[in-house]
Short mmCIF file of C-alpha atoms and ligand atoms in Angstrom, two decimals:
data_model
loop_
_atom_site.label_atom_id
_atom_site.label_comp_id
_atom_site.label_asym_id
_atom_site.label_seq_id
_atom_site.Cartn_x
_atom_site.Cartn_y
_atom_site.Cartn_z
CA UNK A 1 13.51 30.48 -2.98
CA UNK A 2 13.81 34.22 -2.24
CA UNK A 3 11.70 36.35 -4.48
CA UNK A 4 9.27 33.48 -5.16
CA UNK A 5 6.23 33.87 -2.93
CA UNK A 6 5.44 30.71 -0.97
CA UNK A 7 1.71 30.86 -1.76
CA UNK A 8 2.55 30.77 -5.48
CA UNK A 9 4.55 27.60 -4.88
CA UNK A 10 1.54 26.03 -3.11
CA UNK A 11 -0.75 27.15 -5.95
CA UNK A 12 1.65 25.71 -8.50
CA UNK A 13 1.90 22.30 -6.80
CA UNK A 14 -1.87 22.06 -6.36
CA UNK A 15 -2.21 22.98 -10.04
CA UNK A 16 0.19 20.15 -10.94
CA UNK A 17 -1.83 17.57 -8.96
CA UNK A 18 -5.14 18.91 -10.27
CA UNK A 19 -3.82 17.94 -13.73
CA UNK A 20 -3.07 14.39 -12.58
CA UNK A 21 -5.54 11.69 -13.62
CA UNK A 22 -6.62 9.08 -11.09
CA UNK A 23 -4.89 6.19 -12.89
CA UNK A 24 -1.51 7.94 -13.04
CA UNK A 25 1.26 6.61 -10.79
CA UNK A 26 2.44 9.15 -8.25
CA UNK A 27 4.93 9.09 -5.41
CA UNK A 28 2.96 8.47 -2.22
CA UNK A 29 5.40 10.44 0.01
CA UNK A 30 4.99 13.55 -2.12
CA UNK A 31 1.31 13.72 -1.23
CA UNK A 32 1.45 12.18 2.27
CA UNK A 33 4.89 13.18 3.66
CA UNK A 34 4.39 11.57 7.09
CA UNK A 35 3.31 8.15 5.82
CA UNK A 36 5.77 5.43 6.92
CA UNK A 37 7.32 3.15 4.29
CA UNK A 38 8.64 -0.32 5.04
CA UNK A 39 8.91 -1.68 1.51
CA UNK A 40 9.51 -5.34 2.23
CA UNK A 41 10.38 -6.31 -1.35
CA UNK A 42 13.19 -3.77 -1.14
CA UNK A 43 14.70 -5.98 1.60
CA UNK A 44 15.18 -9.72 2.10
CA UNK A 45 12.58 -9.57 4.91
CA UNK A 46 9.79 -11.05 2.78
CA UNK A 47 8.39 -14.48 1.97
CA UNK A 48 10.76 -15.06 -0.97
CA UNK A 49 13.80 -13.91 1.08
CA UNK A 50 15.05 -11.97 -1.92
CA UNK A 51 15.45 -8.29 -2.55
CA UNK A 52 13.17 -7.63 -5.54
CA UNK A 53 13.28 -3.83 -5.73
CA UNK A 54 16.20 -1.51 -5.43
CA UNK A 55 14.02 1.52 -4.86
CA UNK A 56 12.82 3.05 -1.64
CA UNK A 57 10.11 4.96 -3.47
CA UNK A 58 6.49 3.85 -3.20
CA UNK A 59 4.25 4.54 -6.17
CA UNK A 60 0.46 4.19 -6.36
CA UNK A 61 -2.30 5.47 -8.60
CA UNK A 62 -3.28 9.03 -7.75
CA UNK A 63 -6.86 7.93 -7.00
CA UNK A 64 -5.65 5.41 -4.41
CA UNK A 65 -3.31 7.97 -2.84
CA UNK A 66 -6.19 10.41 -2.39
CA UNK A 67 -8.02 7.67 -0.47
CA UNK A 68 -4.95 6.97 1.68
CA UNK A 69 -4.53 10.67 2.39
CA UNK A 70 -8.06 10.82 3.81
CA UNK A 71 -7.23 7.84 6.07
CA UNK A 72 -3.91 9.35 7.16
CA UNK A 73 -5.57 12.70 7.94
CA UNK A 74 -8.03 10.93 10.26
CA UNK A 75 -5.42 8.69 11.92
CA UNK A 76 -3.04 11.59 12.55
CA UNK A 77 -5.58 13.16 14.92
CA UNK A 78 -5.16 10.05 17.09
CA UNK A 79 -1.35 10.10 16.91
CA UNK A 80 -1.47 7.19 14.45
CA UNK A 81 -0.54 6.77 10.81
CA UNK A 82 -0.24 4.27 7.97
CA UNK A 83 2.79 2.16 7.19
CA UNK A 84 3.03 0.73 3.66
CA UNK A 85 4.62 -2.66 2.92
CA UNK A 86 3.99 -2.59 -0.84
CA UNK A 87 2.21 -0.43 -3.39
CA UNK A 88 2.68 -0.42 -7.15
CA UNK A 89 4.55 -3.54 -8.25
CA UNK A 90 5.99 -3.93 -11.79
CA UNK A 91 4.52 -6.90 -13.66
CA UNK A 92 7.97 -8.46 -14.06
CA UNK A 93 8.12 -8.77 -10.25
CA UNK A 94 4.68 -10.42 -10.30
CA UNK A 95 6.07 -13.11 -12.64
CA UNK A 96 8.95 -13.65 -10.25
CA UNK A 97 6.67 -14.00 -7.21
CA UNK A 98 4.43 -16.38 -9.17
CA UNK A 99 7.38 -18.56 -10.18
CA UNK A 100 8.36 -18.91 -6.53
CA UNK A 101 4.86 -19.22 -5.04
CA UNK A 102 2.17 -20.06 -7.63
CA UNK A 103 -0.74 -20.02 -5.18
CA UNK A 104 -3.53 -17.76 -6.52
CA UNK A 105 -4.96 -17.15 -3.03
CA UNK A 106 -1.84 -15.22 -2.06
CA UNK A 107 -0.13 -14.28 -5.34
CA UNK A 108 -2.16 -13.04 -8.31
CA UNK A 109 -1.50 -14.84 -11.59
CA UNK A 110 0.64 -12.46 -13.66
CA UNK A 111 -1.20 -13.57 -16.82
CA UNK A 112 -4.20 -11.57 -15.64
CA UNK A 113 -2.15 -9.33 -13.36
CA UNK A 114 -2.49 -8.17 -9.77
CA UNK A 115 -4.13 -4.87 -8.83
CA UNK A 116 -0.67 -4.04 -7.46
CA UNK A 117 0.50 -4.03 -11.10
CA UNK A 118 -2.12 -1.34 -11.80
CA UNK A 119 -1.19 0.86 -8.85
CA UNK A 120 -4.63 0.06 -7.43
CA UNK A 121 -3.74 -2.06 -4.38
CA UNK A 122 -1.76 -1.42 -1.25
CA UNK A 123 -0.42 -3.56 1.61
CA UNK A 124 -0.29 -1.70 4.88
CA UNK A 125 -0.79 -1.48 8.62
CA UNK A 126 -1.18 1.18 11.31
CA UNK A 127 1.64 2.57 13.45
CA UNK A 128 2.00 4.95 16.34
CA UNK A 129 3.43 8.03 14.61
CA UNK A 130 5.74 9.03 17.46
CA UNK A 131 7.15 5.60 18.40
CA UNK A 132 6.85 3.85 15.02
CA UNK A 133 5.35 0.87 16.88
CA UNK A 134 2.95 -1.21 14.77
CA UNK A 135 -0.48 -2.09 16.08
CA UNK A 136 -0.60 -5.82 16.79
CA UNK A 137 -2.37 -7.48 13.84
CA UNK A 138 -1.66 -11.05 14.99
CA UNK A 139 0.58 -12.07 12.08
CA UNK A 140 3.33 -10.49 10.06
CA UNK A 141 2.78 -9.09 6.55
CA UNK A 142 2.77 -11.92 3.96
CA UNK A 143 1.91 -14.57 6.51
CA UNK A 144 0.29 -17.06 4.17
CA UNK A 145 -2.06 -19.01 6.39
CA UNK A 146 -5.66 -18.86 7.64
CA UNK A 147 -4.61 -16.73 10.65
CA UNK A 148 -4.07 -13.78 8.29
CA UNK A 149 -7.66 -13.84 7.03
CA UNK A 150 -10.44 -11.49 8.07
CA UNK A 151 -12.75 -14.37 9.00
CA UNK A 152 -10.21 -15.95 11.40
CA UNK A 153 -11.39 -15.03 14.87
CA UNK A 154 -9.29 -17.22 17.16
CA UNK A 155 -7.11 -14.22 18.09
CA UNK A 156 -6.75 -11.98 21.16
CA UNK A 157 -9.47 -9.29 21.39
CA UNK A 158 -7.01 -6.41 20.86
CA UNK A 159 -5.77 -8.00 17.60
CA UNK A 160 -9.34 -8.40 16.34
CA UNK A 161 -10.03 -4.80 17.34
CA UNK A 162 -6.91 -3.52 15.53
CA UNK A 163 -7.82 -5.39 12.35
CA UNK A 164 -11.39 -4.10 12.52
CA UNK A 165 -10.10 -0.55 13.06
CA UNK A 166 -7.79 -0.70 10.01
CA UNK A 167 -10.61 -2.22 7.98
CA UNK A 168 -13.16 0.40 8.93
CA UNK A 169 -10.73 3.28 8.29
CA UNK A 170 -9.75 1.89 4.89
CA UNK A 171 -13.35 1.11 3.88
CA UNK A 172 -15.29 4.01 5.33
CA UNK A 173 -12.75 6.82 5.12
CA UNK A 174 -10.52 5.72 2.22
CA UNK A 175 -13.09 3.93 0.03
CA UNK A 176 -10.97 0.76 -0.24
CA UNK A 177 -12.11 -2.89 -0.27
CA UNK A 178 -10.51 -5.45 2.05
CA UNK A 179 -9.20 -8.79 0.78
CA UNK A 180 -10.58 -11.77 2.73
CA UNK A 181 -7.34 -13.76 2.99
CA UNK A 182 -4.93 -10.95 3.97
CA UNK A 183 -5.56 -8.34 6.68
CA UNK A 184 -2.93 -6.03 5.12
CA UNK A 185 -4.17 -5.94 1.50
CA UNK A 186 -6.64 -3.29 0.28
CA UNK A 187 -7.96 -2.66 -3.22
CA UNK A 188 -8.95 0.71 -4.57
CA UNK A 189 -12.06 -0.28 -6.57
CA UNK A 190 -11.57 1.86 -9.73
CA UNK A 191 -8.03 0.38 -9.90
CA UNK A 192 -9.41 -2.82 -11.50
CA UNK A 193 -9.78 -0.96 -14.78
CA UNK A 194 -6.42 0.81 -14.65
CA UNK A 195 -3.79 -0.42 -17.14
CA UNK A 196 -1.38 -3.22 -16.19
CA UNK A 197 2.04 -1.65 -15.93
CA UNK A 198 5.60 -2.83 -16.09
CA UNK A 199 7.18 0.50 -15.34
CA UNK A 200 10.46 -0.34 -13.59
CA UNK A 201 11.35 1.57 -10.49
CA UNK A 202 14.97 2.64 -10.29
ZN1 ZN B 1 -1.25 -6.95 -1.62
#
């Protein structure tokens, strides 16, 4: 990199992102390097017990990533950060999930598509950035039962507080909308009009 001034590199990368439209898929880690990824569909540690992706890259629409960046910037000041379980999901994977678990409360019908297929939804939690420890949210990701819902209150006070904290950060700082049945799922509102995609991740 000798001979190429660092500030020019910064200018160049900000120029590149300024050319990116909000509905374009981008790599989350490129914009938020310290975000933690635990892509569950890239492992067998998920409700279908199958590895559905072979990638360890998380993609989301640029608009959604800008919202997440605002959340991460606020959390970092507290020694906390976001951990993503799933972001953009190719539509072919949606068909597969639907075949295994055709329950529209927990898996969007691929005929109309999930906001995950548009890069406009994200599944996530909060972790301690130095220890990697997750805040206790009462259930695991993809726990399909009433206990995972925002209106379920028969939980220890710290769990309710952690859920409320994630919700307020995502809503008020990131501009996301929570999903009633899943504490981990957040929609980026403009994402509803983004195109359904079947771009396969390598
Ligand atoms: Zn989700």
